[in-house]
CSV table of C-alpha atoms in Angstrom, one decimal:
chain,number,residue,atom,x,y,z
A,1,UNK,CA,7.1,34.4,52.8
A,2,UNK,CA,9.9,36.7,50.8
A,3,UNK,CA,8.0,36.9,47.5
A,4,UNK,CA,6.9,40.5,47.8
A,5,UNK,CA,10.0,41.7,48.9
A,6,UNK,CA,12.2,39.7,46.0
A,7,UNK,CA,9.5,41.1,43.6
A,8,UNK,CA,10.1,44.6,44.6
A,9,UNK,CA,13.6,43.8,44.7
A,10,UNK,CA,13.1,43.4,41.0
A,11,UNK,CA,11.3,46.3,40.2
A,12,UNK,CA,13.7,48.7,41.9
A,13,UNK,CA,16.6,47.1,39.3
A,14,UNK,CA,14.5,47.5,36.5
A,15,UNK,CA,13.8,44.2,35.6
A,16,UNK,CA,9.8,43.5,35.7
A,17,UNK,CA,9.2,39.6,35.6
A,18,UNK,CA,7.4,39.6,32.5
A,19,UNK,CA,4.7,37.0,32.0
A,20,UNK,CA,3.2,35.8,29.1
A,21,UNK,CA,-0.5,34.7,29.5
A,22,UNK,CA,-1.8,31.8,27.1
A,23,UNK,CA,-6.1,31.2,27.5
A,24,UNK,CA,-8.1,34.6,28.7
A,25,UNK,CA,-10.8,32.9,30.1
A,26,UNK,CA,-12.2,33.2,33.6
A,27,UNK,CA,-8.9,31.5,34.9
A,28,UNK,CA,-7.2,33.9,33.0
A,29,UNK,CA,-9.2,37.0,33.8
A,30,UNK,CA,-9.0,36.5,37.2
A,31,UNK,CA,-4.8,36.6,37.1
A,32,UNK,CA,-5.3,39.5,34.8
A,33,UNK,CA,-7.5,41.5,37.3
A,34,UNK,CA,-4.6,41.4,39.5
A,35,UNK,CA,-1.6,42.2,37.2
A,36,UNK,CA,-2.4,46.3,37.7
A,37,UNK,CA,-1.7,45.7,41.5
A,38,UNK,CA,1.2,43.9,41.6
A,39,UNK,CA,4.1,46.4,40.8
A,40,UNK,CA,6.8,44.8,39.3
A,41,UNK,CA,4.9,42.3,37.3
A,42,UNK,CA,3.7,42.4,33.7
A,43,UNK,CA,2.2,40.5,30.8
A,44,UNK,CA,3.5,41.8,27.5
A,45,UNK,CA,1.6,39.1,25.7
A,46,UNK,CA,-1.7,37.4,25.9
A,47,UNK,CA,-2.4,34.1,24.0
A,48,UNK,CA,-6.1,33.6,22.8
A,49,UNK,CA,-7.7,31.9,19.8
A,50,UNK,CA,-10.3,35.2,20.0
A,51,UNK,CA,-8.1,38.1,20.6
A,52,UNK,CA,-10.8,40.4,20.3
A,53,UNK,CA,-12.5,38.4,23.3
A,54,UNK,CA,-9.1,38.9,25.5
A,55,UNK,CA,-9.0,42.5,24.5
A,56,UNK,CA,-12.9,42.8,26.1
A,57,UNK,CA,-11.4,40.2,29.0
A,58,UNK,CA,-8.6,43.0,29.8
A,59,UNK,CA,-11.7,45.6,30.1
A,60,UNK,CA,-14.0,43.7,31.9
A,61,UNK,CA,-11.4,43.0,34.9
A,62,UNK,CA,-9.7,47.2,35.1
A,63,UNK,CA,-7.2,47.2,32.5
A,64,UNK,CA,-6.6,51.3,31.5
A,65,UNK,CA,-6.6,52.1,27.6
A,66,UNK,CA,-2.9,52.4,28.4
A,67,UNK,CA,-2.3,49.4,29.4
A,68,UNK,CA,-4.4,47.6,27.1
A,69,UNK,CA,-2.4,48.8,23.9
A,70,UNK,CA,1.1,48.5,25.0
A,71,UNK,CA,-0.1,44.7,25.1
A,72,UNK,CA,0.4,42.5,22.2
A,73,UNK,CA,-2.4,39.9,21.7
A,74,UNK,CA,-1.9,36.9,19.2
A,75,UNK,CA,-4.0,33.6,18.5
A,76,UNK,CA,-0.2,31.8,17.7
A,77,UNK,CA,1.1,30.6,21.4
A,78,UNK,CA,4.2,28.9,19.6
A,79,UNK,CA,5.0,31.8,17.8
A,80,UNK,CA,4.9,33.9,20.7
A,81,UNK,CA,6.5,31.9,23.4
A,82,UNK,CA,9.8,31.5,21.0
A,83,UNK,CA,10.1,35.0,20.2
A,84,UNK,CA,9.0,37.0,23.6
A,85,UNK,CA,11.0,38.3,26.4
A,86,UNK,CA,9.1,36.4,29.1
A,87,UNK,CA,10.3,34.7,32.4
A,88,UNK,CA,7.4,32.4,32.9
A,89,UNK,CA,4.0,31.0,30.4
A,90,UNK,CA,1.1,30.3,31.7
A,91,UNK,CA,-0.7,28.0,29.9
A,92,UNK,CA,-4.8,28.3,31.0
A,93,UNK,CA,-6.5,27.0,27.7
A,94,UNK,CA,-7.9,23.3,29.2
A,95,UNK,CA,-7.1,21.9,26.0
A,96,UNK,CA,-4.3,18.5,26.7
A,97,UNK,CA,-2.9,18.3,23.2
A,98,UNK,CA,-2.9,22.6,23.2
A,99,UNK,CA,-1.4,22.3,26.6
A,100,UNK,CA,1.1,20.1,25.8
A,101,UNK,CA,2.3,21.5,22.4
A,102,UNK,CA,2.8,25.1,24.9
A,103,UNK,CA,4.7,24.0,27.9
A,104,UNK,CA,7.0,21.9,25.4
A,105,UNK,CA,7.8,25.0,23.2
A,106,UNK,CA,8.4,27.0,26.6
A,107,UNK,CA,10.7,24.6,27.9
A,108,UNK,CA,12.5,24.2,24.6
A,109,UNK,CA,12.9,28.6,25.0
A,110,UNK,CA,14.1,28.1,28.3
A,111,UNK,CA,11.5,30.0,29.9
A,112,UNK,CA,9.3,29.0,33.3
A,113,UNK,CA,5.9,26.9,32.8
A,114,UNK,CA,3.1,27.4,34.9
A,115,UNK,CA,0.2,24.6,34.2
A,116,UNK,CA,-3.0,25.9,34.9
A,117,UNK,CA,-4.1,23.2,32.6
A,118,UNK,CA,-4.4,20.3,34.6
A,119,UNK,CA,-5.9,18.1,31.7
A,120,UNK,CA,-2.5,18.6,30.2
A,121,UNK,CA,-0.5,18.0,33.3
A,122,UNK,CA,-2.4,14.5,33.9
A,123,UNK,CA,-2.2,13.4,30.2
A,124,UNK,CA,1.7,14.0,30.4
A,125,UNK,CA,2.6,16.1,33.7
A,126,UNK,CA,5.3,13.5,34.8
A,127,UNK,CA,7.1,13.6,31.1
A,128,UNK,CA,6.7,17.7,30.8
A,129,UNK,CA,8.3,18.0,34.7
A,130,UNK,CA,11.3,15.9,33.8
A,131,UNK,CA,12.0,17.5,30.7
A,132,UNK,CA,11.7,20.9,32.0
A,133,UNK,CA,14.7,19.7,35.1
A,134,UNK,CA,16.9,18.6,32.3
A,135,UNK,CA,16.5,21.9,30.7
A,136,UNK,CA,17.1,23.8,34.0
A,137,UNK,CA,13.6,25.3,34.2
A,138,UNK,CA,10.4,24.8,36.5
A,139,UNK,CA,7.1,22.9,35.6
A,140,UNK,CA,4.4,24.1,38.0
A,141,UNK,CA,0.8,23.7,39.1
A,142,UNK,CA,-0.8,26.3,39.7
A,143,UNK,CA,-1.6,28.1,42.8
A,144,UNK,CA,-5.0,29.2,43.5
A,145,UNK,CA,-6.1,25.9,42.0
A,146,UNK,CA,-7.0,23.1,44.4
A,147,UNK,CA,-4.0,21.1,43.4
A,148,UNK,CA,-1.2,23.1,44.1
A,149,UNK,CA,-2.9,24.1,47.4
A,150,UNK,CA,-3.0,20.5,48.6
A,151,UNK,CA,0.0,20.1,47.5
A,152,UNK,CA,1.5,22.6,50.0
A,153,UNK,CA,-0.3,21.5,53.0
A,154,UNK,CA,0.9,18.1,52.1
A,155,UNK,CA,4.7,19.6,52.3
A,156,UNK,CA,3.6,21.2,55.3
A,157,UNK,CA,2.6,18.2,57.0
A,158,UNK,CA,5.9,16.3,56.2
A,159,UNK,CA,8.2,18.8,56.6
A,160,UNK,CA,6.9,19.2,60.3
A,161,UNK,CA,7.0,15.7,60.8
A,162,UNK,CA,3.4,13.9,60.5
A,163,UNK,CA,2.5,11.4,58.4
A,164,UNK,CA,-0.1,12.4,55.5
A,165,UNK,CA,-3.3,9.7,55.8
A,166,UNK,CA,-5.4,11.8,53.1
A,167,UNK,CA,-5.2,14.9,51.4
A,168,UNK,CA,-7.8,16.5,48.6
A,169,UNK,CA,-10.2,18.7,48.1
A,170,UNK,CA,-14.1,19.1,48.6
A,171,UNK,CA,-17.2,19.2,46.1
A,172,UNK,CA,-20.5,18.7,45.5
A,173,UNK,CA,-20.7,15.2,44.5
A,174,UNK,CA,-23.7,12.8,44.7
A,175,UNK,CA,-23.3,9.7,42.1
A,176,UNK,CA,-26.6,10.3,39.5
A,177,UNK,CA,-24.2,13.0,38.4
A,178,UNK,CA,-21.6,10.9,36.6
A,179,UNK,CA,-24.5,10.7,34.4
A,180,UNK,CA,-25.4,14.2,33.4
A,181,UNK,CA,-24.6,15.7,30.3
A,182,UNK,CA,-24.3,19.5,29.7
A,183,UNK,CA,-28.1,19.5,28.6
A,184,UNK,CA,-29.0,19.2,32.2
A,185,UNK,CA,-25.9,20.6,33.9
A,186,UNK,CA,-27.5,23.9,35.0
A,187,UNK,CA,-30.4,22.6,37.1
A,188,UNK,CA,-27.7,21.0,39.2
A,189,UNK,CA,-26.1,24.9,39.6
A,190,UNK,CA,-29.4,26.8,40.2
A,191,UNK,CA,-29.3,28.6,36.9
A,192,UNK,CA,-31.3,27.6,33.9
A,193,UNK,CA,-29.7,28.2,30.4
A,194,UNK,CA,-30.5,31.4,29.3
A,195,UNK,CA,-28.7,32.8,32.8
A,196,UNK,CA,-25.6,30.6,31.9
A,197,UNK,CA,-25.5,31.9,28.8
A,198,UNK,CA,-25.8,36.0,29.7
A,199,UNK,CA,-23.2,34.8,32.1
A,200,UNK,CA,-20.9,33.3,29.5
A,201,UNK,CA,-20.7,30.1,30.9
A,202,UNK,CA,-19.5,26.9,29.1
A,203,UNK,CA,-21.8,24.1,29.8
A,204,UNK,CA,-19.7,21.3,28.9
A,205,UNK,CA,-16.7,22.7,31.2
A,206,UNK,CA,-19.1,23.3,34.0
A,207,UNK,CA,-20.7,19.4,33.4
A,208,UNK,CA,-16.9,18.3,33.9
A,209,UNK,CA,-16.7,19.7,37.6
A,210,UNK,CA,-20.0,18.2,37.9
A,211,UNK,CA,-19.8,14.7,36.7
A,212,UNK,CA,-16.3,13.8,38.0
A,213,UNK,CA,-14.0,14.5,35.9
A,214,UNK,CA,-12.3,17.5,36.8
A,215,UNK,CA,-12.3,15.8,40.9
A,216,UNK,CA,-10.8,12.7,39.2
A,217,UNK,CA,-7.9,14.7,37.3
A,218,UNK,CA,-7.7,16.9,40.2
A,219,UNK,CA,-6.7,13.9,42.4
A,220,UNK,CA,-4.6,12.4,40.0
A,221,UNK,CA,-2.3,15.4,40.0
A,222,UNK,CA,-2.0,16.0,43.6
A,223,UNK,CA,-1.1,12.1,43.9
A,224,UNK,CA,1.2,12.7,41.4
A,225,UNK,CA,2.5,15.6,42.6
A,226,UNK,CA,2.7,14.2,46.3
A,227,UNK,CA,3.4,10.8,46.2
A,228,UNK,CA,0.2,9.5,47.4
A,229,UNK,CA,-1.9,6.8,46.1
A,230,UNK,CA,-5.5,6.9,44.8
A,231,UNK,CA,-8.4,4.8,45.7
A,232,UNK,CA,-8.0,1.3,44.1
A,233,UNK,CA,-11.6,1.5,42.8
A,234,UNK,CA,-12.2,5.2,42.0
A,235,UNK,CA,-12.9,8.4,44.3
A,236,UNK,CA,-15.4,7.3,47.2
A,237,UNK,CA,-16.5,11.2,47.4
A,238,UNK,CA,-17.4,10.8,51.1
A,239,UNK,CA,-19.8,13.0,52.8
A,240,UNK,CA,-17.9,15.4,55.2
A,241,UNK,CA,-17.5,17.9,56.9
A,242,UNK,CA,-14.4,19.7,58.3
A,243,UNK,CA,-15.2,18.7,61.7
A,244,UNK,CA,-15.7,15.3,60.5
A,245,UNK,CA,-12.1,14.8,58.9
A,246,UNK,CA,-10.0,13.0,61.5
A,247,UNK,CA,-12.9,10.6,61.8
A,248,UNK,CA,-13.8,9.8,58.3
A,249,UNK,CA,-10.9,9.7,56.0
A,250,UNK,CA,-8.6,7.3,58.1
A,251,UNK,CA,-7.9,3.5,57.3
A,252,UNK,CA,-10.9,1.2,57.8
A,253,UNK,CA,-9.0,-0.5,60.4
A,254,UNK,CA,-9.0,2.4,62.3
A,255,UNK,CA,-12.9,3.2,62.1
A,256,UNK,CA,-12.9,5.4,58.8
A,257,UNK,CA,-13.8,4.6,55.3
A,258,UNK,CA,-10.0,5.1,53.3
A,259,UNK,CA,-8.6,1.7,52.2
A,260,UNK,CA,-5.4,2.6,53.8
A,261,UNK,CA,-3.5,5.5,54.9
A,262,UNK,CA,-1.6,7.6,52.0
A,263,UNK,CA,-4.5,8.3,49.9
A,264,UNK,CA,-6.0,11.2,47.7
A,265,UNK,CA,-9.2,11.7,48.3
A,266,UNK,CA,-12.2,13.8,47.4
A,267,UNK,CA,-15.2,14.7,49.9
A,268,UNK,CA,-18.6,15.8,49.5
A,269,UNK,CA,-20.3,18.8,50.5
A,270,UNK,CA,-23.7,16.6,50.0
A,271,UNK,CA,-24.9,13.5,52.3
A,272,UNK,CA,-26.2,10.3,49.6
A,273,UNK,CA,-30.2,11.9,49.9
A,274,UNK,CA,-29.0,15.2,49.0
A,275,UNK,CA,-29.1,17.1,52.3
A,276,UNK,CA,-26.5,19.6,53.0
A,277,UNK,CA,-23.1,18.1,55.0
A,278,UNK,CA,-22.8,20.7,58.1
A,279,UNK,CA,-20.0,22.6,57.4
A,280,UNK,CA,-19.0,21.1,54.5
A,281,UNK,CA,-15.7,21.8,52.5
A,282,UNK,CA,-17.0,22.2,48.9
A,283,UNK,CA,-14.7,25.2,48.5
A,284,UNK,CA,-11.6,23.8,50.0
A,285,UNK,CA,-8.9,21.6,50.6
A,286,UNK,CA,-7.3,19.4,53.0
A,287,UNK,CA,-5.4,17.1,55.0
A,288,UNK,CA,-5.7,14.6,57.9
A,289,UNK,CA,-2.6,13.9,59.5
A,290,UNK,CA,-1.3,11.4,62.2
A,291,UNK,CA,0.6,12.4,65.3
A,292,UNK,CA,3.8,10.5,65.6
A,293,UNK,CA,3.8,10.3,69.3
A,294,UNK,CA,1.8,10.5,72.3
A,295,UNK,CA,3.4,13.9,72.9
A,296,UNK,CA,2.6,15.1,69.4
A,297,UNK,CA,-1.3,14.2,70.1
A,298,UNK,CA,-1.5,15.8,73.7
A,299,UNK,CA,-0.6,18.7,71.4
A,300,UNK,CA,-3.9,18.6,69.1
A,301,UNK,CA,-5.9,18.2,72.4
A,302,UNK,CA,-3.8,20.9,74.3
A,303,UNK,CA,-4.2,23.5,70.9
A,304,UNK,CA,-8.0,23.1,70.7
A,305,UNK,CA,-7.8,20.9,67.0
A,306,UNK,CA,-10.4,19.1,66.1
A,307,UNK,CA,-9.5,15.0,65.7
A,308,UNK,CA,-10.9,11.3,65.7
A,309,UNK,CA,-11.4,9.5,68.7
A,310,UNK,CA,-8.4,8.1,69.5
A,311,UNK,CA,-7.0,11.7,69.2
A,312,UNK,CA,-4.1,10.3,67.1
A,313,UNK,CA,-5.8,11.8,63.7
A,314,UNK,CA,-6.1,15.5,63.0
A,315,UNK,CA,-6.6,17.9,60.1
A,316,UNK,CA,-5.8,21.2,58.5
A,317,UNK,CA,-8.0,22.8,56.0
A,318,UNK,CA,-8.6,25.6,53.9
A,319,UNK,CA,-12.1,26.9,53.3
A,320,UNK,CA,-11.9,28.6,50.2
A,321,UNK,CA,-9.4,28.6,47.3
A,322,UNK,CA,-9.4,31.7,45.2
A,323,UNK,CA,-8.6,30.7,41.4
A,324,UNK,CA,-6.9,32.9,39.3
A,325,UNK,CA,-6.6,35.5,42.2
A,326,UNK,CA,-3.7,33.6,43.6
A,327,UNK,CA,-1.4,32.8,40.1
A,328,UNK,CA,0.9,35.1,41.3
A,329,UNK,CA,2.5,32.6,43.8
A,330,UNK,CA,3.3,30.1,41.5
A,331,UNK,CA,4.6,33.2,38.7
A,332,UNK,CA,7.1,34.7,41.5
A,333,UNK,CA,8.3,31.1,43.4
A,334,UNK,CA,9.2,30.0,39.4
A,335,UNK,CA,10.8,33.3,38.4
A,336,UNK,CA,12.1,34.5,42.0
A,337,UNK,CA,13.5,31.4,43.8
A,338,UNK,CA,13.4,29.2,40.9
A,339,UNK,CA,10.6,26.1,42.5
A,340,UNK,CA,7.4,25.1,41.9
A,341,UNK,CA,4.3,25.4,43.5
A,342,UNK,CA,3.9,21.5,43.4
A,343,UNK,CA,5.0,19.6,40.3
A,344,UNK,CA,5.0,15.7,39.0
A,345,UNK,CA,7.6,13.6,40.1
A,346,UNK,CA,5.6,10.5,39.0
A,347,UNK,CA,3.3,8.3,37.6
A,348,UNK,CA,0.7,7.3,40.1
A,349,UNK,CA,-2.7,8.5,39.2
A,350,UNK,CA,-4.7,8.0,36.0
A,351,UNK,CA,-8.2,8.8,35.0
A,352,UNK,CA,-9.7,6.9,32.3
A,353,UNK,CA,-12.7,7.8,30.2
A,354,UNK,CA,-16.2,5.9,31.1
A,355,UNK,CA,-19.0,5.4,29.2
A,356,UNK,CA,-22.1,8.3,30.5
A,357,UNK,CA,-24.4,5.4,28.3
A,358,UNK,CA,-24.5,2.2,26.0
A,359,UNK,CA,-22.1,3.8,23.4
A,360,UNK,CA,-21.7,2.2,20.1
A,361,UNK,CA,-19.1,1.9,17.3
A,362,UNK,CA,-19.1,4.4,15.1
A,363,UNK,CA,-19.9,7.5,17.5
A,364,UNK,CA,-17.0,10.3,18.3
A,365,UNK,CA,-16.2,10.5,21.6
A,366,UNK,CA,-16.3,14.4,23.7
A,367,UNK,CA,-13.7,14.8,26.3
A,368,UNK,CA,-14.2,15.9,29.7
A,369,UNK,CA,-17.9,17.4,30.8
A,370,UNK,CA,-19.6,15.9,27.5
A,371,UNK,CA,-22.5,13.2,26.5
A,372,UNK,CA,-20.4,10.3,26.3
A,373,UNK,CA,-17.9,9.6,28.7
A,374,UNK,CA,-16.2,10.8,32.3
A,375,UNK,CA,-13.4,10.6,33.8
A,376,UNK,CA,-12.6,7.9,36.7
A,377,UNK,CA,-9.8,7.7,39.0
A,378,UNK,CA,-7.4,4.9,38.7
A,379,UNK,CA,-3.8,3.7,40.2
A,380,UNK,CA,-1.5,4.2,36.7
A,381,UNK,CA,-0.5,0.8,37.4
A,382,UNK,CA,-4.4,-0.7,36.6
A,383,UNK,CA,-5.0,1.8,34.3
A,384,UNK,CA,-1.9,0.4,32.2
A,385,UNK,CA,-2.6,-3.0,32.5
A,386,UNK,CA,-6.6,-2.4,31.5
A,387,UNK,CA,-5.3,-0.6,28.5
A,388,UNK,CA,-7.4,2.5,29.0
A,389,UNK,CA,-8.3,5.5,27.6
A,390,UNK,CA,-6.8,8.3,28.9
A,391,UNK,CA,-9.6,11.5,29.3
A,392,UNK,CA,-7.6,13.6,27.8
A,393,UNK,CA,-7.4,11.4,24.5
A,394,UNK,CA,-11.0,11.2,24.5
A,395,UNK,CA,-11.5,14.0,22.1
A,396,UNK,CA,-13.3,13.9,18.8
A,397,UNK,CA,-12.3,10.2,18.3
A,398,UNK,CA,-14.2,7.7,17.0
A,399,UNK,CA,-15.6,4.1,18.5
A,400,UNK,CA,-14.7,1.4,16.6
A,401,UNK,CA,-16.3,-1.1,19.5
A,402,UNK,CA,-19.6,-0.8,21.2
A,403,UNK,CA,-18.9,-0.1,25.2
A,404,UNK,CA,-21.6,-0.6,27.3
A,405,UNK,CA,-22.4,2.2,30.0
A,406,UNK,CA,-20.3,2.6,33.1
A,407,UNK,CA,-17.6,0.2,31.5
A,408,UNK,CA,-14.1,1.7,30.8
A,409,UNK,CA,-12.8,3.1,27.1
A,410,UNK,CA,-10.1,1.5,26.5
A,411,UNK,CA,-7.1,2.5,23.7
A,412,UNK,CA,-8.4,-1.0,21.4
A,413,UNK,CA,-12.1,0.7,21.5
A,414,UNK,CA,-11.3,3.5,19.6
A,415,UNK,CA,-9.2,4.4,16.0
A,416,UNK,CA,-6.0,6.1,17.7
A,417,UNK,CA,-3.4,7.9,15.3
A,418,UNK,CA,0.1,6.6,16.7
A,419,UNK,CA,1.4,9.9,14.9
A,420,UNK,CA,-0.3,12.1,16.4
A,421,UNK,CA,2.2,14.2,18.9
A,422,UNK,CA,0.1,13.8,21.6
A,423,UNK,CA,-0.5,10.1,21.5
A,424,UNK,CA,3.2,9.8,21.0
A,425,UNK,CA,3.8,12.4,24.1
A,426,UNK,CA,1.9,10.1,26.2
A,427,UNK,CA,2.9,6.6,24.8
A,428,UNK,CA,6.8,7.8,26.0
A,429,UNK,CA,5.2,9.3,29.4
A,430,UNK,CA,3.9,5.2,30.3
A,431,UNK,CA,6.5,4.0,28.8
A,432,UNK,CA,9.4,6.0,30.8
A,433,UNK,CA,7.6,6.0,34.2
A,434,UNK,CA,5.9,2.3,34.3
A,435,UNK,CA,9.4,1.0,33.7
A,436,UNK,CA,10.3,2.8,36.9
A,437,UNK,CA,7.8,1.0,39.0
């Protein structure tokens, strides 16, 4: 609640915290549309692989002429990371090796990492955290995304005493769309592809919040992030709605449809025949809590929450989560009071790539949102012992085993380079947290 007041604190000694911005796209555009109102913040630097296309980015969202050329703009983000005056990186390209090879090179400069990439954060999050403790500076998710917000509701609800059941997000989920490729992602959206394309909208990134995969990775870094577990068998993506909570995402044993308490969870904003859920949370995020007493649940009944029953269960929600237009929280809590807006502490969820159809040896595999595979939810612990591919390693390499649709890639299906960085990163992320479980 002191951010604006250390932030002007900051400007009136002269000493701006100075941001540097890697990834103008609409993540990026949307922090950048704030940047002019925000005294005391500024972004000397901005990171794309089309500099031209962040120079039209800084247009499109109010940046002056002014503004615009006192602002250096580069395609190299290692270059510019180990040779700026910047507090804090944000790294917003989506890419997990990209990601990666970014927040490394900030931590090794000793400046602040803020992880919009959440592809990266689940391929190696836990590894990138711990090395940016040793080296005295934070690792965060990033606010505004649905991550970071459940992971402070989930604070909330511990540090005030009550047991987390279930905490995530909504969507709009039914299961034909694990299937869908970005051919026929914008049916599923309302647009057809000539609007989507006027728009500037990337098909295959929009197919990835469609078919699972972003929910999946989404989940896996809150659980990480919060020390929760995930669903044994993969997100159940339950219809509900906000009223609905307290009733439907408790244990089974106590009338709701979560395999036990402690779990991340997605809902849907769709019931299984494709009718709306009333009041569904598609926007939001959440979490169900548990009163520890008889006093604590006279409370809920007393203050007008909504809760199951048995009037032990409530919830909290958020409707809406605003993207880009909230960065700033996790920029100031890194540079101003030195914590993260949620970060890894460990290893608990994975999501593995799964075949969209019969897939055959020979074919290169396309990452998140593409034709052949999307991302499941898994516990680390199975996802280790089944050998599987990580999503984020399931990028432009190539099947060396046929794997029949809706089965799991696993590492022996595919030609993996052992030296590649990333590989290695992630090889020495399972190696140093399984050991710990």
């Amino acid at each position: 609640m002191n951010l604006h007041r250390l932030l002007n604190a900051r400007l009136a000694a002269g000493k701006p915290v100075r941001v540097a911005l890697i990834g103008a796209g609409k993540f990026g555009s949307m922090f950048l549309s704030q940047v002019p109102h925000t005294p005391g913040l500024e972004v000397p630097v901005i990171v794309d692989l089309d500099r031209d296309r962040a120079r039209d980015a800084c247009r499109t969202v109010g940046w002056d002429a002014e503004r615009i050329a006192r602002t250096a703009f580069t395609d190299d983000g290692v270059r510019a990371i180990a040779g700026g005056a910047m507090d804090v990186v944000v790294e917003a390209t989506g890419n997990p090796a990209v990601g990666i090879r970014h927040a490394r090179a900030a931590i090794a400069a000793g400046k602040h990492v803020v992880m919009v990439n959440v592809e990266a954060d689940v391929l190696a999050g836990p590894l990138l955290a711990e090395e940016a403790r040793k080296a005295g500076v934070v690792y965060s998710l990033a606010y505004g995304d649905q991550p970071a917000l459940t992971a402070e509701m989930v604070d909330w609800a511990r540090a005030t005493g009550f047991r987390v059941v279930a905490a995530g997000k909504g969507t709009k989920y039914l299961p034909a769309y694990h299937d869908v490729t970005p051919d026929g992602v914008w049916s599923h959206y309302g647009l057809t592809a000539g609007e989507a394309q006027s728009a500037g909208m990337n098909p295959q990134m929009f197919n990835s919040f469609l078919d699972g995969t972003k929910s999946a990775i989404e989940m896996a870094a809150i659980a990480n992030a919060c020390g929760l577990d995930v669903p044994s068998e993969g997100l159940l993506f339950p219809p509900c709605g906000v009223d609905d909570l307290p009733h439907v995402m408790r244990p089974h044993d106590k009338g709701g449809v979560l395999e036990k308490a402690g779990l991340a969870e997605v809902v849907s904003s769709l019931e299984r025949d494709g009718r709306p859920v009333f009041r569904d949370l598609r926007w939001g995020v959440y979490v169900v809590l548990e009163a520890p007493n008889d006093y604590a649940a006279d409370c809920f009944k007393q203050y007008g929450l909504k809760t199951d029953a048995s009037g032990r269960y409530a919830a909290m929600y958020k409707p809406y989560h605003l993207i880009g237009l909230e960065l700033n929280i996790s920029i100031l809590s890194a540079a101003l009071r030195n914590e993260p807006t949620g970060q890894p502490h460990d290893f608990r969820g994975d999501v593995a790539a799964v075949a969209k159809r019969d897939l055959r040896a020979g074919e290169m595999l396309d990452g998140e949102g593409g034709y052949t595979v999307w991302g499941r939810l898994m516990p680390a612990s199975k996802s280790l012992s089944a050998g599987a591919l990580p999503i984020g390693l399931a990028h432009r390499v190539k099947l060396k085993s046929d794997v029949a649709h809706g089965a799991v890639v696993r590492w022996s299906d595919v030609e993996v380079d052992e030296n590649n960085d990333t590989v290695k990163t992630r090889r020495a992320m399972e190696a140093a947290f399984s050991a710990r479980r």
